[in-house]
Short mmCIF file of C-alpha atoms in Angstrom, two decimals:
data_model
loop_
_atom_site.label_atom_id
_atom_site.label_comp_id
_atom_site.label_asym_id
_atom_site.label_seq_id
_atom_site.Cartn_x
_atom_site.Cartn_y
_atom_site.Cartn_z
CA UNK A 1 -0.91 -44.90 -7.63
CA UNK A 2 -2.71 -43.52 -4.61
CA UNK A 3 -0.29 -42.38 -2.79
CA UNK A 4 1.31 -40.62 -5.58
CA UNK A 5 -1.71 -39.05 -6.87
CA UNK A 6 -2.18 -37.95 -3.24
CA UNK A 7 1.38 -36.30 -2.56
CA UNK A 8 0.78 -34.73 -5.81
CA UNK A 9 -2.33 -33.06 -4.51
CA UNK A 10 -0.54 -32.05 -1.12
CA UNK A 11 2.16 -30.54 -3.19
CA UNK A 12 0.14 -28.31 -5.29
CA UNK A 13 -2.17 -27.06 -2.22
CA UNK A 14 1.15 -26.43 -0.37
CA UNK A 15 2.45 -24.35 -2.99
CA UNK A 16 -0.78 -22.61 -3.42
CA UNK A 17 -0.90 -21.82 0.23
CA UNK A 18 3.30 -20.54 -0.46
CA UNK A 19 1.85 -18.14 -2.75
CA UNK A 20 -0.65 -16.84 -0.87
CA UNK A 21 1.52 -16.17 1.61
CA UNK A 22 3.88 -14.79 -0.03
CA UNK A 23 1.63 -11.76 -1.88
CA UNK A 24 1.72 -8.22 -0.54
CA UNK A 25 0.40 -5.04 -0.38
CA UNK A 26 0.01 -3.45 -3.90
CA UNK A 27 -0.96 0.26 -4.26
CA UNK A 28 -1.73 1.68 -7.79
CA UNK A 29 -1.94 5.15 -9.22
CA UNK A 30 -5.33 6.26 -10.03
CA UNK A 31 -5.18 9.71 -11.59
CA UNK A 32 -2.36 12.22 -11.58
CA UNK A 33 -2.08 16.50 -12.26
CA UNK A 34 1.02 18.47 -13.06
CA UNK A 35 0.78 22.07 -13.91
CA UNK A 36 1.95 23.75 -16.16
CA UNK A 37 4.37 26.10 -14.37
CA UNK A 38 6.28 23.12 -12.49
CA UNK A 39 10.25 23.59 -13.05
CA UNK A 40 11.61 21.19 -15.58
CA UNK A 41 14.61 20.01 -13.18
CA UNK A 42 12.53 19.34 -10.94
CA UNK A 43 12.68 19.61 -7.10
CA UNK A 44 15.78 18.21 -5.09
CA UNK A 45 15.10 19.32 -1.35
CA UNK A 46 11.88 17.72 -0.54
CA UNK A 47 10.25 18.04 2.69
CA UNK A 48 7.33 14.80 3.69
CA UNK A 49 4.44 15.49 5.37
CA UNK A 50 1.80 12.35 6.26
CA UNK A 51 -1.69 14.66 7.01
CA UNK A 52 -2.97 11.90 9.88
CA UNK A 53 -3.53 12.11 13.41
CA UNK A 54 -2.70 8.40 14.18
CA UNK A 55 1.00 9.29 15.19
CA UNK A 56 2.13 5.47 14.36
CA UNK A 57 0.62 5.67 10.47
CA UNK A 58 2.07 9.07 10.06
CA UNK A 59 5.73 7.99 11.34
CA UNK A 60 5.67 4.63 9.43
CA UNK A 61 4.58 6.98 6.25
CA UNK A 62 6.61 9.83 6.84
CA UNK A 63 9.94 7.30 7.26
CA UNK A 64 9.55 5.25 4.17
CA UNK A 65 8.41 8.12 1.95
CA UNK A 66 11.44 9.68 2.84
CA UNK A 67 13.66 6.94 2.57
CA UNK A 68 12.06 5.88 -0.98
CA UNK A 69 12.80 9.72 -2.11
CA UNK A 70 16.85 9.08 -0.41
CA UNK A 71 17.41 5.96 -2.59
CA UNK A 72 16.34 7.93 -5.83
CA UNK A 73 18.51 10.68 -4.88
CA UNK A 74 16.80 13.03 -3.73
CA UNK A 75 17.40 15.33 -0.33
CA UNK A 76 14.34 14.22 1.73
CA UNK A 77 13.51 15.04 5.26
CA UNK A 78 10.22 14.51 7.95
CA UNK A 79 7.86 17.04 9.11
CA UNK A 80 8.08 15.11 12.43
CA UNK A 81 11.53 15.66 12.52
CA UNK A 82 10.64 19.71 11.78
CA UNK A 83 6.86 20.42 13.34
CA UNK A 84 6.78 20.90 17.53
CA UNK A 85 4.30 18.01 18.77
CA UNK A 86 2.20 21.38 19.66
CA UNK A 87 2.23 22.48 16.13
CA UNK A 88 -1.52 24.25 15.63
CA UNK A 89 -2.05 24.50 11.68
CA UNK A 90 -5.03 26.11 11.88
CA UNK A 91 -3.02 29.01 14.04
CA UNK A 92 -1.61 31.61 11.77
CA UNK A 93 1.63 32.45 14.00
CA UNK A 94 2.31 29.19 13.75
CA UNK A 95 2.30 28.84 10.13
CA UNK A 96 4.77 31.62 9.93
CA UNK A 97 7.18 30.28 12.42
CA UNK A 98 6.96 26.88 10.52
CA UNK A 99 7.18 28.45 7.09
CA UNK A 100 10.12 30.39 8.16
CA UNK A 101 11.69 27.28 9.78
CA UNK A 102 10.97 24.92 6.58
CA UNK A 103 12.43 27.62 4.19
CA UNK A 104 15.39 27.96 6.50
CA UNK A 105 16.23 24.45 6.09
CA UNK A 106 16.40 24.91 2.10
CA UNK A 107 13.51 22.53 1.24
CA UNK A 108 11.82 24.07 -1.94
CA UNK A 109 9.03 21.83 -2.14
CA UNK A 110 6.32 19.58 0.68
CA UNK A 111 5.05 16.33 -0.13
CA UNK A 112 1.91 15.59 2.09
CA UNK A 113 -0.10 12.31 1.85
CA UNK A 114 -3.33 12.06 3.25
CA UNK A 115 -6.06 9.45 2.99
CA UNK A 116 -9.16 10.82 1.18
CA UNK A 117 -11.81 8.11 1.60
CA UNK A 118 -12.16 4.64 2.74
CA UNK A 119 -14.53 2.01 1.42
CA UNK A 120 -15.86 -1.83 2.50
CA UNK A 121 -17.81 -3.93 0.54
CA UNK A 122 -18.75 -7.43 1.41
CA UNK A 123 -18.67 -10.90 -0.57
CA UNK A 124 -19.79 -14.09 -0.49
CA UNK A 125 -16.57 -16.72 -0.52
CA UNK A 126 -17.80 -19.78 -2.11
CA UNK A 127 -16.77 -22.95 -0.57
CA UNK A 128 -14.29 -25.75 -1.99
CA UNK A 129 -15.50 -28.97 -2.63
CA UNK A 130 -13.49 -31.70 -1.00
CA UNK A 131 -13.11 -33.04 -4.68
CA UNK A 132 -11.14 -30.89 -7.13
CA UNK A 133 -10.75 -33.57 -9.64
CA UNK A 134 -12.80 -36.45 -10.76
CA UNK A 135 -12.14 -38.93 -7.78
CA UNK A 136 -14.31 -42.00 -8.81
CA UNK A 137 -11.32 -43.76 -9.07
CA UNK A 138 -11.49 -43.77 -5.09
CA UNK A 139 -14.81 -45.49 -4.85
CA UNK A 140 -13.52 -48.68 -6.23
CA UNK A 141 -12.83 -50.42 -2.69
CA UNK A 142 -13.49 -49.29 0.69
CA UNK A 143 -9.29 -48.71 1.43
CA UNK A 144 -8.88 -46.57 -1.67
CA UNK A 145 -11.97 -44.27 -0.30
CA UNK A 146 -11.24 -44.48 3.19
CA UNK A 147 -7.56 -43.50 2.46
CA UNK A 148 -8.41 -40.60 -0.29
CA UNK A 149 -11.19 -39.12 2.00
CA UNK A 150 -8.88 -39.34 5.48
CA UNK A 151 -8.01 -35.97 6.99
CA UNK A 152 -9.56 -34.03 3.66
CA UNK A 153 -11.56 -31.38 5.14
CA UNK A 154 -14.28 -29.17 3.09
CA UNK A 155 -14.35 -25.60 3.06
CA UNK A 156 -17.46 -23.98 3.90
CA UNK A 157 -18.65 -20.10 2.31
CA UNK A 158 -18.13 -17.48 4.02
CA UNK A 159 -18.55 -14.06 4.11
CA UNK A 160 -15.38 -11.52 4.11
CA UNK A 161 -15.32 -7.67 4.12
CA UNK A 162 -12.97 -6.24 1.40
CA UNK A 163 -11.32 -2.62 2.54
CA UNK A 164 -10.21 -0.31 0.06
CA UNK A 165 -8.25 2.85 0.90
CA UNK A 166 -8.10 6.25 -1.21
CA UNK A 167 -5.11 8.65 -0.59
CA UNK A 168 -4.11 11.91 -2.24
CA UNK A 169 -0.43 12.98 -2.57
CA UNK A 170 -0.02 16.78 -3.46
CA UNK A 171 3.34 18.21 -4.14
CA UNK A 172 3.46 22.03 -3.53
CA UNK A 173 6.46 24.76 -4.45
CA UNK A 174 7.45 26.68 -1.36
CA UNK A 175 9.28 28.98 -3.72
CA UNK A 176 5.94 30.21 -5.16
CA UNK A 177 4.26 30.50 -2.09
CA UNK A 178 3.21 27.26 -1.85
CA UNK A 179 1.49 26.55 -4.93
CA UNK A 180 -0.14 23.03 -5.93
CA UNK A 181 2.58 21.69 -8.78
CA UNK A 182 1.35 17.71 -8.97
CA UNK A 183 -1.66 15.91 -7.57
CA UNK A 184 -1.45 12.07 -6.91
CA UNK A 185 -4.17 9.89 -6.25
CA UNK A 186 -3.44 6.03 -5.30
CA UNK A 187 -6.17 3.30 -3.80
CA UNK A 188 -4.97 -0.33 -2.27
CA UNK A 189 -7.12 -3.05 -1.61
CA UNK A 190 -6.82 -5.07 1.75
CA UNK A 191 -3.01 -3.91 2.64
CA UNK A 192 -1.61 -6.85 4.32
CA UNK A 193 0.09 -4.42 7.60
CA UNK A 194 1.16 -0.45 7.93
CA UNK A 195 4.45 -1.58 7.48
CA UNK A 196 3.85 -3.60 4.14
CA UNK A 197 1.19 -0.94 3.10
CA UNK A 198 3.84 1.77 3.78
CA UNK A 199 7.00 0.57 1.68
CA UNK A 200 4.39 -0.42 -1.39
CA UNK A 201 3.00 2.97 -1.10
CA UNK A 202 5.91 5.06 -0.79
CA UNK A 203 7.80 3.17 -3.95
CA UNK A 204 4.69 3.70 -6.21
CA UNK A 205 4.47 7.23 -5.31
CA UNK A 206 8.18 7.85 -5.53
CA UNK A 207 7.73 6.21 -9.15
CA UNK A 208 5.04 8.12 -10.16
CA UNK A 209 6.66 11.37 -9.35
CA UNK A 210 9.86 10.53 -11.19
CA UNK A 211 8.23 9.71 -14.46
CA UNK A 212 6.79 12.88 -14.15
CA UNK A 213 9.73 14.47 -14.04
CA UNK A 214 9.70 16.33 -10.69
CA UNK A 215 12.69 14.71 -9.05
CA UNK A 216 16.07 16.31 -9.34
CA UNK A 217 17.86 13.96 -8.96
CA UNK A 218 21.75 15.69 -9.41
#
């Protein structure tokens, strides 16, 4: 009886550790815009741009955006693949050689991601009692106890820092001039890597923006 109560309870905590394992990065939509004057085909030549100065954040981004927008259908290309390493935004010559250069390459539309905010807040973990189920049974002779209680170990509180990360995803028409046709905004809690963060973020976003109908996807 022991020892099969006692695999039982390894069993379950190895399956619990399995799944917690096994969980990744989820990203949600908080809020979305479309106006009114966005094309009811919607766009087919999209061009990504990831807004971040960490040059390994804005390739992994930039890569599986553009990837997530290929598998839907769509004609999807990287700024970094477009924008000199030199690129100046801020310099209005520049703009105009870039804007030239985009519209040149047939891309009607820019998709730029960019993370808005960033947030921590702190709990208290409390900790797990070595008992999760009435063991009583176990004090009936010293070799029951001695054997239940061997090797269990008790898991102390502790404190851990939750981080939770805002980003805004604007779509703009480069055959208006540029003008703002949808507004994404997404938030994931604790994203387990870039990489995992990147591939979660880039399918919800890609979702998002087909349900709204701006993907052309012909």
């Amino acid at each position: 009886m022991y020892l099969s109560n006692h695999r039982i309870f390894a069993g379950i905590a190895l399956a619990i550790v399995i799944l917690a394992s096994s969980c990744g990065t989820t990203v949600h939509m908080t809020g979305t815009w479309k106006a009114q004057q966005a094309p009811t085909q919607g766009y087919h030549k999209i061009l990504v741009a990831s807004l971040s100065s960490n040059l390994g954040a804005k390739q992994t981004i930039e890569t599986d955006l553009t990837a997530a927008l290929q598998k839907k259908g769509i004609d999807a290309g990287k700024s970094l693949d477009m924008f000199p390493p030199n690129f100046d935004p801020k310099n209005e010559v520049s703009r105009e050689e870039m804007a030239k250069k985009i519209l040149a390459a047939g891309y009607t539309a820019v998709l730029t991601t960019s993370l808005v905010n960033k947030e921590s807040d702190t709990r208290y973990v409390p900790g797990t009692p070595y008992a999760s189920y009435p063991a009583y049974g176990w004090y009936g002779s010293f070799w029951g106890y001695y054997g239940y209680m061997y090797g269990s170990v008790y898991s102390p509180g502790y404190y851990t820092t939750d981080k939770t990360y805002f980003l805004e995803s604007n779509l703009y028409d480069l055959s208006k001039e540029g003008v703002l046709i949808w507004s994404g905004q997404s938030e994931t809690v604790n994203p387990n890597s870039l990489a995992s963060f990147g591939k979660a973020f880039s399918k919800t976003l890609t979702d998002a923006m087909q349900n709204a109908g701006l993907l052309d996807q012909h």
